[in-house]
Coordinates of C-alpha atoms in Angstrom, one line a residue:
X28 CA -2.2 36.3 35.1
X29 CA -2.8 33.3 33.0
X30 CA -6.1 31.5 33.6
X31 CA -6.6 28.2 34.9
X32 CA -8.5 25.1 34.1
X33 CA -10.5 22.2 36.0
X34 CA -10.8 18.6 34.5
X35 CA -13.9 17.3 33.9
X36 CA -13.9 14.1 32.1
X37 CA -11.4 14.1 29.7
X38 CA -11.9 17.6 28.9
X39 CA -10.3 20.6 30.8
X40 CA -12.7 23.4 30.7
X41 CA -11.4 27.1 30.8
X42 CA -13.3 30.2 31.9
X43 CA -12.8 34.1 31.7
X44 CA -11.6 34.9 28.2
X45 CA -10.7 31.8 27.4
X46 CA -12.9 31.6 23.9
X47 CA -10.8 34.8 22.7
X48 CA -7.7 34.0 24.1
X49 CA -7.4 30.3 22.9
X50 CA -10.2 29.1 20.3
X51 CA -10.7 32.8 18.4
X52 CA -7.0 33.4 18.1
X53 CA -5.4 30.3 18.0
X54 CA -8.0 27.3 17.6
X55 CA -7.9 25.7 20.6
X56 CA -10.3 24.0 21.8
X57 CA -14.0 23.7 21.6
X58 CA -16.5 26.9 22.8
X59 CA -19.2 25.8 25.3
X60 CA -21.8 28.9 26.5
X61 CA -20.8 32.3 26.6
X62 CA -17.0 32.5 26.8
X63 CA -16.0 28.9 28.3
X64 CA -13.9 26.5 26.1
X65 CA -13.2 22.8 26.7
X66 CA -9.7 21.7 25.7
X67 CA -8.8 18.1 25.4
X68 CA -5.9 16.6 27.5
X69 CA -3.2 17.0 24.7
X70 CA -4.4 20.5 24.3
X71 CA -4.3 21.7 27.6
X72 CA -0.9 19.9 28.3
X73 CA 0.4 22.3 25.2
X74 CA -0.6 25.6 26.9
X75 CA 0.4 24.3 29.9
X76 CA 3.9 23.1 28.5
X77 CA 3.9 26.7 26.8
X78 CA 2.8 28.7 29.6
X79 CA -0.5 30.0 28.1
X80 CA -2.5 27.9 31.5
X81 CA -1.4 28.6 35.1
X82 CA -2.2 25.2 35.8
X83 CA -5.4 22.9 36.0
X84 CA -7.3 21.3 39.1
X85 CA -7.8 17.9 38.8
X86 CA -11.3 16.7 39.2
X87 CA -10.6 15.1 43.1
X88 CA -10.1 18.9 44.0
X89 CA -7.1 20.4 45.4
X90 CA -4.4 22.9 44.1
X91 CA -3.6 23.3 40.4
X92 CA -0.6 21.2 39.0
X93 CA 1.9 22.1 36.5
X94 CA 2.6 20.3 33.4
X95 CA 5.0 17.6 34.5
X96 CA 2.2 16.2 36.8
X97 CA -0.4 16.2 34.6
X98 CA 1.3 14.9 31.4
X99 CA 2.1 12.2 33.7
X100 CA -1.4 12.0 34.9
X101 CA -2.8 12.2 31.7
X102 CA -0.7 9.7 30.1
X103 CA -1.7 7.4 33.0
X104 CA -5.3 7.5 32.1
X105 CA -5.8 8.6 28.0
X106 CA -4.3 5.8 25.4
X107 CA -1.1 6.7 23.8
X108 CA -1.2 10.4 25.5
X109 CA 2.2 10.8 25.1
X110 CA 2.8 9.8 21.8
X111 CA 0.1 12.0 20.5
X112 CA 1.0 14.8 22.2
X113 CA 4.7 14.5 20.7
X114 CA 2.5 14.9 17.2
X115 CA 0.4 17.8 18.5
X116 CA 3.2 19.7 19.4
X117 CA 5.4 19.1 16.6
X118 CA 1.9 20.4 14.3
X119 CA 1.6 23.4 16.2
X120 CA 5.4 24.1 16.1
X121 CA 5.0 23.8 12.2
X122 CA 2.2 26.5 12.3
X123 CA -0.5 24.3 12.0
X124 CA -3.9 24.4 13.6
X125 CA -5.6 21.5 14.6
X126 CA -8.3 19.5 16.6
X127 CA -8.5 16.5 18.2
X128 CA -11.4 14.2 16.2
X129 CA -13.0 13.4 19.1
X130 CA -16.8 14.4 19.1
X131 CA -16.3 15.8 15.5
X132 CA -14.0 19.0 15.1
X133 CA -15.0 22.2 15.2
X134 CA -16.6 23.6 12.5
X135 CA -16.4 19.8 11.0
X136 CA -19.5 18.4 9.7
X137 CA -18.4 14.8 9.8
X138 CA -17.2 12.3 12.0
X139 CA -14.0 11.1 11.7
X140 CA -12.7 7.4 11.5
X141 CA -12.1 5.9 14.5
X142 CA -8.4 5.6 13.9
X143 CA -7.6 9.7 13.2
X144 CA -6.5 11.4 16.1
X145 CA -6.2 14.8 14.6
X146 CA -7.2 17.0 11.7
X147 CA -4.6 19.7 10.9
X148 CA -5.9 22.5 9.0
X149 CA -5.0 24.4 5.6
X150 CA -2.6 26.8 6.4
X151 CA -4.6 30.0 6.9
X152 CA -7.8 28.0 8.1
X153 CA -9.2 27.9 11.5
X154 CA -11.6 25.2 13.3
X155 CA -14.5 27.3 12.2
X156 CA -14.0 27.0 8.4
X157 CA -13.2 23.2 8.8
X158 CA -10.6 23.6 6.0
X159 CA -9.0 19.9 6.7
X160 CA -5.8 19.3 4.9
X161 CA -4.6 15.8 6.7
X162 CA -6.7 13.6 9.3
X163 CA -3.6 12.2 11.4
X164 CA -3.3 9.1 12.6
X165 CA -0.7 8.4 15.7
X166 CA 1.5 5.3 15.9
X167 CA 4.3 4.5 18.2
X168 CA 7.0 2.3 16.1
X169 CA 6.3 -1.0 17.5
X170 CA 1.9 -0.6 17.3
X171 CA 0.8 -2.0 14.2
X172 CA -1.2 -0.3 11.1
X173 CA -4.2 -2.3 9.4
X174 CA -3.9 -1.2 5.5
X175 CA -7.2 -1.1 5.2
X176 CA -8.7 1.9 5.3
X177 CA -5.4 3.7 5.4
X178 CA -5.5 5.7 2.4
X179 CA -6.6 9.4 2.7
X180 CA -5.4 10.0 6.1
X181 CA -1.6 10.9 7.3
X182 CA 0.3 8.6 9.1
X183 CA 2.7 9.9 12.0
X184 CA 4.6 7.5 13.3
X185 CA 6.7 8.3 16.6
X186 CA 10.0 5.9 17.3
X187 CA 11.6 5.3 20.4
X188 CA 13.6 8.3 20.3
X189 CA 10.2 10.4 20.4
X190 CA 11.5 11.3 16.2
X191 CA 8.4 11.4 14.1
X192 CA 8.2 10.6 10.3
X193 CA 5.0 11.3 8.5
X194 CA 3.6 9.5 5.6
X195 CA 0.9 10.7 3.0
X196 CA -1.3 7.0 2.3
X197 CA -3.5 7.8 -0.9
X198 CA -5.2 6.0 -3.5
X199 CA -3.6 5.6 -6.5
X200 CA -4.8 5.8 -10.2
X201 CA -2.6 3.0 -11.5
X202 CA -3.2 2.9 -15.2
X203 CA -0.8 2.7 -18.4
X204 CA -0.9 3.5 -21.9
X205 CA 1.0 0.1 -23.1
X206 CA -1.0 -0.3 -26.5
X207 CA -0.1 -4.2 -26.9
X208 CA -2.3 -7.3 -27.3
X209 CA -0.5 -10.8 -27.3
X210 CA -1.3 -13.0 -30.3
X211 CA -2.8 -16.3 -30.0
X212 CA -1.7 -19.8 -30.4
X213 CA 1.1 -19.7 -28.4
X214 CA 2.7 -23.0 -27.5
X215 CA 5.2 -23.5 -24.2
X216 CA 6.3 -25.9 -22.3
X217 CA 6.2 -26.4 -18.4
X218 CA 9.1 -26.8 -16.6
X219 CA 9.6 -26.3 -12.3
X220 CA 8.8 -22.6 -12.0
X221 CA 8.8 -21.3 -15.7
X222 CA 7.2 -21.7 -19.0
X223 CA 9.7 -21.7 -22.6
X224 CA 8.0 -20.2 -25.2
X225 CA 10.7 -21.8 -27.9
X226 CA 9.1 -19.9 -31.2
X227 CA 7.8 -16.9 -29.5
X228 CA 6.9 -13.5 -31.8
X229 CA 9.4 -11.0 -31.5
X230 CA 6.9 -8.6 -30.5
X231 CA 5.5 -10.5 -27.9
X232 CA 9.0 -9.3 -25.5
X233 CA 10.0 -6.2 -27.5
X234 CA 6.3 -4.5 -27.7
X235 CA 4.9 -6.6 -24.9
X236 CA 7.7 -7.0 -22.5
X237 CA 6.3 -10.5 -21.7
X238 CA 9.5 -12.7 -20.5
X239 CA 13.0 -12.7 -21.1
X240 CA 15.1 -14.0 -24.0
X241 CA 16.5 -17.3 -23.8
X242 CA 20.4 -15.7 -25.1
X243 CA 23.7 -16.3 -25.2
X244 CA 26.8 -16.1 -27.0
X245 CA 26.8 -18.1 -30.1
X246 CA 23.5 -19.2 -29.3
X247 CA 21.8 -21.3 -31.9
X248 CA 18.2 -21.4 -30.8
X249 CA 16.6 -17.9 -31.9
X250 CA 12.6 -16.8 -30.4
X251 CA 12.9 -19.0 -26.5
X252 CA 11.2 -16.8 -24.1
X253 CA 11.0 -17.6 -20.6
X254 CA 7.8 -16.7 -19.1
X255 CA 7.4 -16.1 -15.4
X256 CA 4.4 -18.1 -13.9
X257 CA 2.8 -15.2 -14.0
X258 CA 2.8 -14.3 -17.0
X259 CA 2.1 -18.0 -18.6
X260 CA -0.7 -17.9 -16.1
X261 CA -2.1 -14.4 -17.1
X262 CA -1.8 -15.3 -21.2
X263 CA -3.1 -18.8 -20.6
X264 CA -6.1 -17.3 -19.3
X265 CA -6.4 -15.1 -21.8
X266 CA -6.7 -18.0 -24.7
X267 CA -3.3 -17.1 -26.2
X268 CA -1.3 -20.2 -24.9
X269 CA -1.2 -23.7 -24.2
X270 CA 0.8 -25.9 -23.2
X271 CA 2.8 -28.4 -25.4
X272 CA 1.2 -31.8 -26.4
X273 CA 2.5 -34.6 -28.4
X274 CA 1.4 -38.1 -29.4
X275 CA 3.9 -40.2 -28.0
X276 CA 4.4 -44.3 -28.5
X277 CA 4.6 -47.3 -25.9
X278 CA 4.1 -51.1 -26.3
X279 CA 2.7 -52.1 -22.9
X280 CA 3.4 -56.1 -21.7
X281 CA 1.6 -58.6 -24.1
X282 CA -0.1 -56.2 -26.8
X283 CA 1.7 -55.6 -30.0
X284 CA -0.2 -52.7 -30.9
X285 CA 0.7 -49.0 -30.3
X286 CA -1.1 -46.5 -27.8
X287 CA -1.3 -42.8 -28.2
X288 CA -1.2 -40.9 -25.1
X289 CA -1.6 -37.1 -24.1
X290 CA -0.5 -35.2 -21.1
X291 CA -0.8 -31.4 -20.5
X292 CA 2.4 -30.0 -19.4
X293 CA 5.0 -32.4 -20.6
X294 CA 8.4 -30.9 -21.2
X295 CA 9.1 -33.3 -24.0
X296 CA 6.4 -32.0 -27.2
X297 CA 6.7 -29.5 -29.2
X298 CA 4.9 -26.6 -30.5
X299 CA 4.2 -28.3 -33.6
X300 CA 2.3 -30.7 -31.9
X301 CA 0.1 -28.5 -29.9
X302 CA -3.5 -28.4 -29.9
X303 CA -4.4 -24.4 -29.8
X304 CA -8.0 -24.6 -28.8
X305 CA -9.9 -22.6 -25.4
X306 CA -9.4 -25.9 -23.8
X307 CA -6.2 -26.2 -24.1
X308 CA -5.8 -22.8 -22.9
X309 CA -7.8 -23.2 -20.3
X310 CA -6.1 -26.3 -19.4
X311 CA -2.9 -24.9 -19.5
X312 CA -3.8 -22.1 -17.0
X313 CA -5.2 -24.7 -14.7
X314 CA -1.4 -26.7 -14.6
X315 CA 0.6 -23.2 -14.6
X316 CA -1.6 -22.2 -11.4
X317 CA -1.6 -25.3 -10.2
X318 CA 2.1 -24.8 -10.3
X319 CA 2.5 -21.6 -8.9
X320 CA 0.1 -22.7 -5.9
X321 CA 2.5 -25.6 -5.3
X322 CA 5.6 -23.0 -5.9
X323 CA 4.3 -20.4 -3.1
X324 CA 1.1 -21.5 -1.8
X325 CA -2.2 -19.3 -2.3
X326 CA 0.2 -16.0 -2.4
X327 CA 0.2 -16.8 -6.4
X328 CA -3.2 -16.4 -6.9
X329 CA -3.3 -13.2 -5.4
X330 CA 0.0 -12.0 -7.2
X331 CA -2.0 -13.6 -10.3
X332 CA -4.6 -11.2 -9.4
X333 CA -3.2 -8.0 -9.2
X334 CA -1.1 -8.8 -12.4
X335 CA -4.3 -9.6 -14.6
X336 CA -5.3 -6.4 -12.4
X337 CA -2.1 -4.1 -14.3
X338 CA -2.3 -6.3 -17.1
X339 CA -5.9 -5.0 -17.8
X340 CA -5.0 -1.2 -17.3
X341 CA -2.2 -1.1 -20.0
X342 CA 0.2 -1.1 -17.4
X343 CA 3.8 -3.9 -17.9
X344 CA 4.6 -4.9 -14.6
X345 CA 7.7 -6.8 -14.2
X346 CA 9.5 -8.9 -11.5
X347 CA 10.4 -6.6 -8.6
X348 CA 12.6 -8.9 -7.0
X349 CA 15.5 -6.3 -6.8
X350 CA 14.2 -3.6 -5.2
X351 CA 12.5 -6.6 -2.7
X352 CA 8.8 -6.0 -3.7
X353 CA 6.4 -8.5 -6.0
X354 CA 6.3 -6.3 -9.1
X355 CA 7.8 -2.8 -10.7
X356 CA 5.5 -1.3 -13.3
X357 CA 6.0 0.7 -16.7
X358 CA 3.1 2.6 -17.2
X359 CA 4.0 3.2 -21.2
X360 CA 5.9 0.7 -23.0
X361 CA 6.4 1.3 -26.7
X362 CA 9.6 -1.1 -27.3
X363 CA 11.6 -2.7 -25.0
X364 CA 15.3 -0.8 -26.8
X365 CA 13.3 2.7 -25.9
X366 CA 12.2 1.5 -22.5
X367 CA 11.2 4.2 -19.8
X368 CA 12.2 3.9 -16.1
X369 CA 9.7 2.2 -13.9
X370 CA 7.3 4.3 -12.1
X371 CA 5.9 2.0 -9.0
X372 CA 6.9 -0.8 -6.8
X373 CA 3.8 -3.2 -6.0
X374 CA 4.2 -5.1 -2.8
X375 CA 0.9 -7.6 -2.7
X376 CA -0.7 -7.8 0.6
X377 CA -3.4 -9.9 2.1
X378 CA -6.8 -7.7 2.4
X379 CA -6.1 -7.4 6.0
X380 CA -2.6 -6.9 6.1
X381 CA -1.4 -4.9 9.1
X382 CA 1.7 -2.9 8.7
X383 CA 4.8 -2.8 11.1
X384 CA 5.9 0.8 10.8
X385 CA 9.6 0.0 10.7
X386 CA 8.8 -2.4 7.7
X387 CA 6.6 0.2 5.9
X388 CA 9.2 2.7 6.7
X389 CA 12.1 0.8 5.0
X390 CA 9.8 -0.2 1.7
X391 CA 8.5 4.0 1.2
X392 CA 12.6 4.4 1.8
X393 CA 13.7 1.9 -0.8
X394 CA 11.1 3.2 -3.2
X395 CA 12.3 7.0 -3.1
X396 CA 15.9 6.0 -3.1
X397 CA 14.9 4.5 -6.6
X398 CA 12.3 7.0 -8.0
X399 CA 9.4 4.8 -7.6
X400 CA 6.2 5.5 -5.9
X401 CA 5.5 2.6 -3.9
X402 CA 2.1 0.8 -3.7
X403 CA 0.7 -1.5 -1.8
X404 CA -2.0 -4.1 -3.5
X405 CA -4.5 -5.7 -1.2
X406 CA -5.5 -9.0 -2.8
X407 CA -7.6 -11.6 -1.3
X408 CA -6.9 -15.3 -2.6
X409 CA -9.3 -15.7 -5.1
X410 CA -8.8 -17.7 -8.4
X411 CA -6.6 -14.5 -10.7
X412 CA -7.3 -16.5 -13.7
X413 CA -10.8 -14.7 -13.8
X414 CA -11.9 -12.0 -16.6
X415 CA -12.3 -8.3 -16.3
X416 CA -10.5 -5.3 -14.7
X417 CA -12.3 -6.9 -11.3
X418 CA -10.4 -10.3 -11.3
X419 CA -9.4 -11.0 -8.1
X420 CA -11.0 -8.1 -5.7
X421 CA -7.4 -5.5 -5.7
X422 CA -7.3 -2.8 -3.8
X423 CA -4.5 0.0 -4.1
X424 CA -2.4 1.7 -1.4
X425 CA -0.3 4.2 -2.4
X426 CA 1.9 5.0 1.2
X427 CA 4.9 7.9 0.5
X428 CA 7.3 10.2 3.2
X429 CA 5.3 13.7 4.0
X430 CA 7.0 16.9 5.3
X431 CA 4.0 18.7 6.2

């Protein structure tokens, strides 16, 4: 005869043998005095749905219902019941054990976050050794995810087809072993959304991987680079470029004398004419960032940010427009003819960036497909033309498909 249990609360407690038969054996539950157990909802709904509980008496008295009316029951009256459950079950079906977080776990010495529904155990581990090998968090395909937070615990996201997809979110250690460092006294000129270099270094592409060649067949011009705002940006702070300045000549109405005049940014003067000093440079990445804020709003200073950021840890990145994300990174460049395949895709997010699972789902899709490990860079909008690994306040997301 399988026992049954009462509801109290939101817990269901169980007498008789219940602290053998369920939490010694199989880690259900939590152990009150002597042999009683309380089970949460989700966990008594399993052994129900199993067979394990006869039934359980609902707190208004009466006779002992079966599953069906308390999953319904349940669902009524405990936030996203059902969608939880469907992760529960699919846990314990793995061979899993695990505890709902609620009034730490058993054998648990912390609290968990507020957003983990369960912690699922090292295979081999039971509630007592509090063993944890992923705190879960439950999401139904159309609830939102705030990134913050986020990495350490496992995502398990349930669609509308009651499928579930998990996905490991972890902090990455994104850092290179690029051993470059551009020269200075770079000159380039403005234009709408790019900077020419026109006598760029050849090392400053093929050991840098800064720009792209300015080619073509029977080309005439040799050493253009086009820079990406970005990257003008990023060397400009740095001191290594400026922007090109010439003296040019005007007669203005009734003076027969001739008038220098200077303008940062004009497409017109040359490198030879430029003035490499910090204020230029500093000059320079004011009008590219001022340019890339007029391009696409405040979004360039935090891409700014988080390049500076990769920049800084030896790490290329480069435009990751094809694979639909901000940047793709090489993590050790040593020419740009022996070039390694990108590791990451960077998507830059504001600092409280909430995910839609569907869109999350479809970049950690697009990323695998490729090789990549994609990560997510939480930027807030501050000027990326500052100094130091720091620069602009990044944090890293690293968010990949789990088969537990």
């Amino acid at each position: 005869m399988q026992p049954t249990g009462e509801l109290r609360g939101d817990a269901v407690r169980v007498g008789g043998d219940a602290r053998q038969r369920f939490y010694d054996s199989r880690g259900y539950g939590r152990p009150l005095s002597g042999n009683e157990i309380a089970l949460s909802r989700i966990e008594a709904a399993h052994l129900l749905f199993r067979g394990d509980l006869s039934g359980v008496v609902l707190e208004d008295g009466g006779a002992a219902i079966g599953f069906e009316r308390f999953f319904v029951a349940s669902a009524a009256a405990a936030e996203r019941f059902a969608v939880r459950y469907l992760v529960y079950a699919d846990l314990r079906d793995r061979g899993f054990y695990l505890s709902p977080t609620r009034d730490r776990w058993p054998g648990g010495d912390d609290a968990a976050a507020d957003a983990v529904d369960f912690v699922v155990y090292e295979r081999g581990s039971t509630p007592d050794t509090g063993d944890v090998r992923y705190p879960v968090q439950v999401v139904g395909e159309r609830q939102t995810v705030p990134a913050a937070g986020l990495a350490g615990r496992t995502l398990a996201v349930v669609d509308e087809e009651s499928d579930l997809t998990y996905f490991a979110a972890t902090q990455p250690d994104v850092s290179g072993g690029t051993d470059y460092t551009p020269p200075t006294g770079l000159a380039g000129a403005l234009l709408e959304d790019r900077v020419v270099v026109w006598d760029a270094p050849d090392a400053l592409y093929d050991r840098g991987f800064y720009g792209r060649p300015l080619t073509g067949r029977a080309a005439e011009v040799e050493g253009a680079l086009q820079l990406s705002l970005v990257e003008a940006a990023s060397l400009a702070a740095d001191g290594a470029l400026s922007l090109s300045r010439t003296v040019g000549r005007r007669r203005d109405d009734g003076d027969d004398g001739d008038r220098g005049t200077e303008s940062a940014g004009d497409t017109s003067r040359t490198a030879d004419d430029t003035n490499r000093t910090a204020d230029d440079a500093s000059r320079a990445a004011a009008a590219v960032i001022d340019r890339g804020r007029a391009v696409e709003g405040d979004r360039f200073d935090r891409r700014l940010a988080v390049y500076r950021r990769l920049r800084n840890r030896r790490v290329v990145p480069k435009t990751g427009f094809k694979f639909g994300a901000d940047f793709r990174t090489y993590l050790d460049v040593d020419t740009v003819d022996d070039l390694p395949h990108s590791e990451h895709l960077v998507r830059v997010v504001e600092p409280d960036h909430t995910f839609e699972p569907r869109e999350l789902s479809l970049d950690v899709r697009l990323a695998g497909g490729v090789r990549k490990e994609m990560v997510f860079a939480m930027a807030d909008a501050a000027d990326g033309s500052g100094d130091g690994d720091d620069a602009g306040g990044v944090e890293w997301l690293s968010v990949s498909r789990l088969t537990p």
